[in-house]
Amino acid sequence: LLMLTQELVYLRELRIQVLKEKGCTEEQIEFQLTLFDKWFTHWKEAVIINFVSAYPEPIKKDLEFHDWESMTKYVEKIIKQKRI
């Protein structure tokens, strides 16, 4: 998920470049980026909701995350533990 997120951030930057090359105004670019950012936020929320809902009820309380930010921190913690 984190790698996919990095790709989406790259695509956002690429979209800015393409919009500028097409001669879009700053207002048009901002509008497109606002739409993208709203979609991206919704996507991240949906990913977490679907992920958590797939867990059986007795296990859900043991999950160490409940939103995108806490999931990211949890994954980073696991990666650091594996490096040690």
mmCIF file of N, CA, C and O in Angstrom:
data_model
loop_
_atom_site.group_PDB
_atom_site.id
_atom_site.type_symbol
_atom_site.label_atom_id
_atom_site.label_comp_id
_atom_site.label_asym_id
_atom_site.label_seq_id
_atom_site.Cartn_x
_atom_site.Cartn_y
_atom_site.Cartn_z
ATOM 1 N N LEU A 1 0.810 -1.205 0.000
ATOM 2 C CA LEU A 1 0.000 0.000 0.000
ATOM 3 C C LEU A 1 0.851 1.266 0.000
ATOM 4 O O LEU A 1 0.530 2.227 -0.675
ATOM 5 N N LEU A 2 1.922 1.221 0.764
ATOM 6 C CA LEU A 2 2.761 2.416 0.827
ATOM 7 C C LEU A 2 3.462 2.662 -0.507
ATOM 8 O O LEU A 2 3.625 3.811 -0.926
ATOM 9 N N MET A 3 3.856 1.591 -1.189
ATOM 10 C CA MET A 3 4.484 1.747 -2.500
ATOM 11 C C MET A 3 3.470 2.296 -3.510
ATOM 12 O O MET A 3 3.803 3.148 -4.336
ATOM 13 N N LEU A 4 2.249 1.802 -3.439
ATOM 14 C CA LEU A 4 1.200 2.305 -4.320
ATOM 15 C C LEU A 4 0.942 3.784 -4.045
ATOM 16 O O LEU A 4 0.759 4.583 -4.968
ATOM 17 N N THR A 5 0.971 4.161 -2.798
ATOM 18 C CA THR A 5 0.782 5.558 -2.420
ATOM 19 C C THR A 5 1.882 6.429 -3.032
ATOM 20 O O THR A 5 1.601 7.522 -3.533
ATOM 21 N N GLN A 6 3.109 5.944 -2.998
ATOM 22 C CA GLN A 6 4.209 6.695 -3.602
ATOM 23 C C GLN A 6 3.974 6.882 -5.102
ATOM 24 O O GLN A 6 4.249 7.946 -5.657
ATOM 25 N N GLU A 7 3.473 5.847 -5.752
ATOM 26 C CA GLU A 7 3.172 5.946 -7.183
ATOM 27 C C GLU A 7 2.077 6.979 -7.440
ATOM 28 O O GLU A 7 2.142 7.738 -8.408
ATOM 29 N N LEU A 8 1.076 7.008 -6.584
ATOM 30 C CA LEU A 8 -0.008 7.981 -6.753
ATOM 31 C C LEU A 8 0.490 9.407 -6.544
ATOM 32 O O LEU A 8 0.066 10.326 -7.250
ATOM 33 N N VAL A 9 1.395 9.601 -5.610
ATOM 34 C CA VAL A 9 1.981 10.924 -5.392
ATOM 35 C C VAL A 9 2.787 11.326 -6.631
ATOM 36 O O VAL A 9 2.716 12.476 -7.091
ATOM 37 N N TYR A 10 3.514 10.380 -7.208
ATOM 38 C CA TYR A 10 4.252 10.648 -8.440
ATOM 39 C C TYR A 10 3.290 11.037 -9.566
ATOM 40 O O TYR A 10 3.545 11.985 -10.316
ATOM 41 N N LEU A 11 2.183 10.306 -9.694
ATOM 42 C CA LEU A 11 1.204 10.613 -10.730
ATOM 43 C C LEU A 11 0.598 12.002 -10.544
ATOM 44 O O LEU A 11 0.300 12.694 -11.512
ATOM 45 N N ARG A 12 0.429 12.407 -9.292
ATOM 46 C CA ARG A 12 -0.073 13.756 -9.013
ATOM 47 C C ARG A 12 0.889 14.795 -9.561
ATOM 48 O O ARG A 12 0.487 15.771 -10.200
ATOM 49 N N GLU A 13 2.182 14.596 -9.319
ATOM 50 C CA GLU A 13 3.193 15.529 -9.811
ATOM 51 C C GLU A 13 3.257 15.516 -11.336
ATOM 52 O O GLU A 13 3.397 16.567 -11.965
ATOM 53 N N LEU A 14 3.131 14.343 -11.914
ATOM 54 C CA LEU A 14 3.117 14.227 -13.367
ATOM 55 C C LEU A 14 1.905 14.944 -13.958
ATOM 56 O O LEU A 14 2.001 15.610 -14.990
ATOM 57 N N ARG A 15 0.788 14.844 -13.274
ATOM 58 C CA ARG A 15 -0.438 15.526 -13.718
ATOM 59 C C ARG A 15 -0.226 17.041 -13.748
ATOM 60 O O ARG A 15 -0.653 17.712 -14.686
ATOM 61 N N ILE A 16 0.440 17.579 -12.741
ATOM 62 C CA ILE A 16 0.741 19.008 -12.714
ATOM 63 C C ILE A 16 1.559 19.396 -13.946
ATOM 64 O O ILE A 16 1.251 20.374 -14.633
ATOM 65 N N GLN A 17 2.580 18.612 -14.225
ATOM 66 C CA GLN A 17 3.450 18.887 -15.364
ATOM 67 C C GLN A 17 2.662 18.872 -16.679
ATOM 68 O O GLN A 17 2.801 19.775 -17.505
ATOM 69 N N VAL A 18 1.814 17.871 -16.862
ATOM 70 C CA VAL A 18 1.030 17.751 -18.092
ATOM 71 C C VAL A 18 0.054 18.918 -18.220
ATOM 72 O O VAL A 18 -0.089 19.503 -19.304
ATOM 73 N N LEU A 19 -0.609 19.269 -17.116
ATOM 74 C CA LEU A 19 -1.552 20.387 -17.156
ATOM 75 C C LEU A 19 -0.852 21.692 -17.532
ATOM 76 O O LEU A 19 -1.384 22.497 -18.300
ATOM 77 N N LYS A 20 0.358 21.893 -17.016
ATOM 78 C CA LYS A 20 1.126 23.096 -17.353
ATOM 79 C C LYS A 20 1.511 23.079 -18.823
ATOM 80 O O LYS A 20 1.424 24.101 -19.511
ATOM 81 N N GLU A 21 1.937 21.908 -19.311
ATOM 82 C CA GLU A 21 2.322 21.787 -20.722
ATOM 83 C C GLU A 21 1.132 22.032 -21.652
ATOM 84 O O GLU A 21 1.306 22.522 -22.768
ATOM 85 N N LYS A 22 -0.073 21.695 -21.201
ATOM 86 C CA LYS A 22 -1.277 21.895 -22.005
ATOM 87 C C LYS A 22 -1.768 23.340 -21.947
ATOM 88 O O LYS A 22 -2.743 23.691 -22.595
ATOM 89 N N GLY A 23 -1.095 24.168 -21.122
ATOM 90 C CA GLY A 23 -1.449 25.571 -21.054
ATOM 91 C C GLY A 23 -2.581 25.889 -20.092
ATOM 92 O O GLY A 23 -3.203 26.953 -20.200
ATOM 93 N N CYS A 24 -2.851 25.016 -19.164
ATOM 94 C CA CYS A 24 -3.909 25.278 -18.181
ATOM 95 C C CYS A 24 -3.501 26.420 -17.260
ATOM 96 O O CYS A 24 -2.322 26.603 -16.964
ATOM 97 N N THR A 25 -4.495 27.162 -16.817
ATOM 98 C CA THR A 25 -4.227 28.248 -15.874
ATOM 99 C C THR A 25 -3.960 27.663 -14.491
ATOM 100 O O THR A 25 -4.265 26.496 -14.216
ATOM 101 N N GLU A 26 -3.388 28.499 -13.632
ATOM 102 C CA GLU A 26 -3.133 28.055 -12.252
ATOM 103 C C GLU A 26 -4.432 27.661 -11.559
ATOM 104 O O GLU A 26 -4.457 26.713 -10.776
ATOM 105 N N GLU A 27 -5.509 28.380 -11.841
ATOM 106 C CA GLU A 27 -6.805 28.056 -11.238
ATOM 107 C C GLU A 27 -7.291 26.688 -11.698
ATOM 108 O O GLU A 27 -7.820 25.916 -10.905
ATOM 109 N N GLN A 28 -7.118 26.387 -12.984
ATOM 110 C CA GLN A 28 -7.518 25.077 -13.505
ATOM 111 C C GLN A 28 -6.687 23.963 -12.884
ATOM 112 O O GLN A 28 -7.206 22.904 -12.530
ATOM 113 N N ILE A 29 -5.397 24.221 -12.754
ATOM 114 C CA ILE A 29 -4.508 23.221 -12.146
ATOM 115 C C ILE A 29 -4.894 22.987 -10.690
ATOM 116 O O ILE A 29 -4.996 21.849 -10.238
ATOM 117 N N GLU A 30 -5.120 24.065 -9.953
ATOM 118 C CA GLU A 30 -5.524 23.945 -8.546
ATOM 119 C C GLU A 30 -6.834 23.172 -8.410
ATOM 120 O O GLU A 30 -6.988 22.350 -7.504
ATOM 121 N N PHE A 31 -7.779 23.427 -9.299
ATOM 122 C CA PHE A 31 -9.047 22.714 -9.272
ATOM 123 C C PHE A 31 -8.826 21.220 -9.487
ATOM 124 O O PHE A 31 -9.376 20.390 -8.748
ATOM 125 N N GLN A 32 -8.021 20.867 -10.477
ATOM 126 C CA GLN A 32 -7.734 19.461 -10.750
ATOM 127 C C GLN A 32 -7.022 18.796 -9.566
ATOM 128 O O GLN A 32 -7.322 17.658 -9.213
ATOM 129 N N LEU A 33 -6.089 19.513 -8.954
ATOM 130 C CA LEU A 33 -5.358 18.956 -7.813
ATOM 131 C C LEU A 33 -6.274 18.800 -6.596
ATOM 132 O O LEU A 33 -6.133 17.835 -5.840
ATOM 133 N N THR A 34 -7.193 19.725 -6.415
ATOM 134 C CA THR A 34 -8.156 19.608 -5.325
ATOM 135 C C THR A 34 -9.012 18.363 -5.508
ATOM 136 O O THR A 34 -9.230 17.608 -4.555
ATOM 137 N N LEU A 35 -9.464 18.123 -6.721
ATOM 138 C CA LEU A 35 -10.239 16.909 -7.004
ATOM 139 C C LEU A 35 -9.409 15.663 -6.728
ATOM 140 O O LEU A 35 -9.882 14.702 -6.103
ATOM 141 N N PHE A 36 -8.167 15.662 -7.195
ATOM 142 C CA PHE A 36 -7.293 14.514 -6.978
ATOM 143 C C PHE A 36 -7.066 14.283 -5.491
ATOM 144 O O PHE A 36 -7.149 13.150 -5.010
ATOM 145 N N ASP A 37 -6.780 15.354 -4.750
ATOM 146 C CA ASP A 37 -6.508 15.224 -3.319
ATOM 147 C C ASP A 37 -7.725 14.706 -2.557
ATOM 148 O O ASP A 37 -7.586 13.886 -1.644
ATOM 149 N N LYS A 38 -8.915 15.162 -2.938
ATOM 150 C CA LYS A 38 -10.136 14.650 -2.296
ATOM 151 C C LYS A 38 -10.314 13.174 -2.591
ATOM 152 O O LYS A 38 -10.649 12.388 -1.701
ATOM 153 N N TRP A 39 -10.091 12.785 -3.846
ATOM 154 C CA TRP A 39 -10.184 11.368 -4.205
ATOM 155 C C TRP A 39 -9.148 10.547 -3.432
ATOM 156 O O TRP A 39 -9.464 9.478 -2.899
ATOM 157 N N PHE A 40 -7.926 11.053 -3.350
ATOM 158 C CA PHE A 40 -6.842 10.334 -2.682
ATOM 159 C C PHE A 40 -7.148 10.148 -1.195
ATOM 160 O O PHE A 40 -6.939 9.064 -0.640
ATOM 161 N N THR A 41 -7.665 11.175 -0.562
ATOM 162 C CA THR A 41 -8.047 11.075 0.854
ATOM 163 C C THR A 41 -9.146 10.036 1.033
ATOM 164 O O THR A 41 -9.070 9.194 1.939
ATOM 165 N N HIS A 42 -10.134 10.072 0.184
ATOM 166 C CA HIS A 42 -11.218 9.087 0.245
ATOM 167 C C HIS A 42 -10.680 7.674 0.021
ATOM 168 O O HIS A 42 -11.073 6.731 0.724
ATOM 169 N N TRP A 43 -9.787 7.522 -0.933
ATOM 170 C CA TRP A 43 -9.203 6.209 -1.221
ATOM 171 C C TRP A 43 -8.475 5.657 0.005
ATOM 172 O O TRP A 43 -8.648 4.490 0.367
ATOM 173 N N LYS A 44 -7.662 6.496 0.659
ATOM 174 C CA LYS A 44 -6.917 6.038 1.837
ATOM 175 C C LYS A 44 -7.871 5.628 2.955
ATOM 176 O O LYS A 44 -7.659 4.613 3.619
ATOM 177 N N GLU A 45 -8.924 6.408 3.170
ATOM 178 C CA GLU A 45 -9.912 6.071 4.201
ATOM 179 C C GLU A 45 -10.605 4.751 3.872
ATOM 180 O O GLU A 45 -10.800 3.903 4.756
ATOM 181 N N ALA A 46 -10.968 4.561 2.608
ATOM 182 C CA ALA A 46 -11.650 3.332 2.188
ATOM 183 C C ALA A 46 -10.739 2.122 2.351
ATOM 184 O O ALA A 46 -11.194 1.043 2.762
ATOM 185 N N VAL A 47 -9.469 2.275 2.058
ATOM 186 C CA VAL A 47 -8.511 1.173 2.209
ATOM 187 C C VAL A 47 -8.479 0.708 3.665
ATOM 188 O O VAL A 47 -8.568 -0.487 3.956
ATOM 189 N N ILE A 48 -8.370 1.650 4.595
ATOM 190 C CA ILE A 48 -8.290 1.300 6.015
ATOM 191 C C ILE A 48 -9.606 0.680 6.484
ATOM 192 O O ILE A 48 -9.603 -0.346 7.174
ATOM 193 N N ILE A 49 -10.715 1.262 6.107
ATOM 194 C CA ILE A 49 -12.020 0.710 6.516
ATOM 195 C C ILE A 49 -12.172 -0.725 6.025
ATOM 196 O O ILE A 49 -12.569 -1.614 6.779
ATOM 197 N N ASN A 50 -11.837 -0.961 4.763
ATOM 198 C CA ASN A 50 -11.958 -2.310 4.210
ATOM 199 C C ASN A 50 -10.980 -3.279 4.853
ATOM 200 O O ASN A 50 -11.319 -4.434 5.113
ATOM 201 N N PHE A 51 -9.779 -2.813 5.122
ATOM 202 C CA PHE A 51 -8.771 -3.659 5.751
ATOM 203 C C PHE A 51 -9.209 -4.063 7.150
ATOM 204 O O PHE A 51 -9.196 -5.240 7.507
ATOM 205 N N VAL A 52 -9.619 -3.083 7.938
ATOM 206 C CA VAL A 52 -10.028 -3.360 9.322
ATOM 207 C C VAL A 52 -11.291 -4.213 9.353
ATOM 208 O O VAL A 52 -11.404 -5.142 10.169
ATOM 209 N N SER A 53 -12.229 -3.952 8.472
ATOM 210 C CA SER A 53 -13.483 -4.710 8.482
ATOM 211 C C SER A 53 -13.277 -6.177 8.104
ATOM 212 O O SER A 53 -14.112 -7.021 8.421
ATOM 213 N N ALA A 54 -12.160 -6.503 7.456
ATOM 214 C CA ALA A 54 -11.877 -7.890 7.083
ATOM 215 C C ALA A 54 -11.420 -8.732 8.275
ATOM 216 O O ALA A 54 -11.441 -9.957 8.211
ATOM 217 N N TYR A 55 -11.014 -8.068 9.358
ATOM 218 C CA TYR A 55 -10.555 -8.783 10.543
ATOM 219 C C TYR A 55 -11.751 -9.259 11.367
ATOM 220 O O TYR A 55 -12.744 -8.552 11.493
ATOM 221 N N PRO A 56 -11.627 -10.444 11.965
ATOM 222 C CA PRO A 56 -12.687 -10.899 12.878
ATOM 223 C C PRO A 56 -12.781 -9.962 14.085
ATOM 224 O O PRO A 56 -11.784 -9.377 14.516
ATOM 225 N N GLU A 57 -13.967 -9.814 14.628
ATOM 226 C CA GLU A 57 -14.200 -8.878 15.741
ATOM 227 C C GLU A 57 -13.224 -9.051 16.908
ATOM 228 O O GLU A 57 -12.709 -8.060 17.414
ATOM 229 N N PRO A 58 -12.949 -10.285 17.361
ATOM 230 C CA PRO A 58 -12.039 -10.411 18.515
ATOM 231 C C PRO A 58 -10.626 -9.888 18.245
ATOM 232 O O PRO A 58 -9.930 -9.475 19.160
ATOM 233 N N ILE A 59 -10.220 -9.858 16.995
ATOM 234 C CA ILE A 59 -8.863 -9.429 16.654
ATOM 235 C C ILE A 59 -8.796 -7.920 16.409
ATOM 236 O O ILE A 59 -7.751 -7.304 16.626
ATOM 237 N N LYS A 60 -9.886 -7.310 15.995
ATOM 238 C CA LYS A 60 -9.885 -5.884 15.657
ATOM 239 C C LYS A 60 -9.365 -5.022 16.800
ATOM 240 O O LYS A 60 -8.643 -4.058 16.575
ATOM 241 N N LYS A 61 -9.711 -5.379 18.025
ATOM 242 C CA LYS A 61 -9.289 -4.558 19.158
ATOM 243 C C LYS A 61 -7.776 -4.571 19.354
ATOM 244 O O LYS A 61 -7.217 -3.690 19.982
ATOM 245 N N ASP A 62 -7.104 -5.576 18.783
ATOM 246 C CA ASP A 62 -5.657 -5.683 18.920
ATOM 247 C C ASP A 62 -4.887 -4.967 17.808
ATOM 248 O O ASP A 62 -3.661 -4.864 17.875
ATOM 249 N N LEU A 63 -5.593 -4.491 16.792
ATOM 250 C CA LEU A 63 -4.913 -3.764 15.722
ATOM 251 C C LEU A 63 -4.303 -2.481 16.281
ATOM 252 O O LEU A 63 -4.923 -1.802 17.090
ATOM 253 N N GLU A 64 -3.113 -2.172 15.827
ATOM 254 C CA GLU A 64 -2.412 -0.989 16.332
ATOM 255 C C GLU A 64 -2.645 0.242 15.471
ATOM 256 O O GLU A 64 -1.923 1.230 15.594
ATOM 257 N N PHE A 65 -3.628 0.198 14.599
ATOM 258 C CA PHE A 65 -3.927 1.361 13.774
ATOM 259 C C PHE A 65 -5.419 1.429 13.503
ATOM 260 O O PHE A 65 -6.129 0.430 13.598
ATOM 261 N N HIS A 66 -5.873 2.636 13.178
ATOM 262 C CA HIS A 66 -7.291 2.856 12.911
ATOM 263 C C HIS A 66 -7.532 3.831 11.759
ATOM 264 O O HIS A 66 -8.649 4.030 11.337
ATOM 265 N N ASP A 67 -6.439 4.455 11.275
ATOM 266 C CA ASP A 67 -6.539 5.365 10.138
ATOM 267 C C ASP A 67 -5.240 5.292 9.343
ATOM 268 O O ASP A 67 -4.321 4.555 9.693
ATOM 269 N N TRP A 68 -5.173 6.059 8.265
ATOM 270 C CA TRP A 68 -4.014 5.981 7.372
ATOM 271 C C TRP A 68 -2.723 6.369 8.086
ATOM 272 O O TRP A 68 -1.703 5.697 7.960
ATOM 273 N N GLU A 69 -2.776 7.448 8.843
ATOM 274 C CA GLU A 69 -1.568 7.926 9.518
ATOM 275 C C GLU A 69 -1.049 6.901 10.528
ATOM 276 O O GLU A 69 0.147 6.600 10.555
ATOM 277 N N SER A 70 -1.928 6.352 11.347
ATOM 278 C CA SER A 70 -1.474 5.373 12.333
ATOM 279 C C SER A 70 -1.034 4.075 11.662
ATOM 280 O O SER A 70 -0.123 3.402 12.139
ATOM 281 N N MET A 71 -1.625 3.722 10.521
ATOM 282 C CA MET A 71 -1.197 2.536 9.785
ATOM 283 C C MET A 71 0.207 2.745 9.230
ATOM 284 O O MET A 71 1.056 1.856 9.302
ATOM 285 N N THR A 72 0.465 3.940 8.715
ATOM 286 C CA THR A 72 1.787 4.245 8.184
ATOM 287 C C THR A 72 2.844 4.149 9.284
ATOM 288 O O THR A 72 3.913 3.559 9.084
ATOM 289 N N LYS A 73 2.550 4.708 10.436
ATOM 290 C CA LYS A 73 3.484 4.636 11.562
ATOM 291 C C LYS A 73 3.699 3.195 12.005
ATOM 292 O O LYS A 73 4.820 2.793 12.329
ATOM 293 N N TYR A 74 2.640 2.405 12.008
ATOM 294 C CA TYR A 74 2.742 0.992 12.391
ATOM 295 C C TYR A 74 3.651 0.237 11.419
ATOM 296 O O TYR A 74 4.530 -0.515 11.838
ATOM 297 N N VAL A 75 3.471 0.460 10.138
ATOM 298 C CA VAL A 75 4.298 -0.222 9.134
ATOM 299 C C VAL A 75 5.756 0.213 9.262
ATOM 300 O O VAL A 75 6.668 -0.613 9.197
ATOM 301 N N GLU A 76 5.986 1.507 9.479
ATOM 302 C CA GLU A 76 7.350 1.997 9.657
ATOM 303 C C GLU A 76 7.999 1.354 10.878
ATOM 304 O O GLU A 76 9.183 1.015 10.857
ATOM 305 N N LYS A 77 7.239 1.172 11.945
ATOM 306 C CA LYS A 77 7.751 0.528 13.160
ATOM 307 C C LYS A 77 8.162 -0.920 12.862
ATOM 308 O O LYS A 77 9.234 -1.368 13.280
ATOM 309 N N ILE A 78 7.338 -1.627 12.117
ATOM 310 C CA ILE A 78 7.653 -3.018 11.764
ATOM 311 C C ILE A 78 8.912 -3.082 10.907
ATOM 312 O O ILE A 78 9.778 -3.930 11.119
ATOM 313 N N ILE A 79 9.013 -2.165 9.960
ATOM 314 C CA ILE A 79 10.210 -2.144 9.088
ATOM 315 C C ILE A 79 11.458 -1.894 9.911
ATOM 316 O O ILE A 79 12.475 -2.566 9.726
ATOM 317 N N LYS A 80 11.393 -0.949 10.848
ATOM 318 C CA LYS A 80 12.552 -0.665 11.702
ATOM 319 C C LYS A 80 12.912 -1.881 12.555
ATOM 320 O O LYS A 80 14.084 -2.190 12.747
ATOM 321 N N GLN A 81 11.926 -2.583 13.081
ATOM 322 C CA GLN A 81 12.177 -3.765 13.903
ATOM 323 C C GLN A 81 12.860 -4.855 13.097
ATOM 324 O O GLN A 81 13.737 -5.550 13.600
ATOM 325 N N LYS A 82 12.503 -5.008 11.865
ATOM 326 C CA LYS A 82 13.092 -6.050 11.012
ATOM 327 C C LYS A 82 14.526 -5.714 10.627
ATOM 328 O O LYS A 82 15.306 -6.587 10.327
ATOM 329 N N ARG A 83 14.860 -4.415 10.610
ATOM 330 C CA ARG A 83 16.222 -3.995 10.264
ATOM 331 C C ARG A 83 17.182 -4.242 11.418
ATOM 332 O O ARG A 83 18.377 -4.352 11.220
ATOM 333 N N ILE A 84 16.666 -4.257 12.615
ATOM 334 C CA ILE A 84 17.523 -4.400 13.805
ATOM 335 C C ILE A 84 17.965 -5.832 13.956
ATOM 336 O O ILE A 84 17.418 -6.762 13.612
#
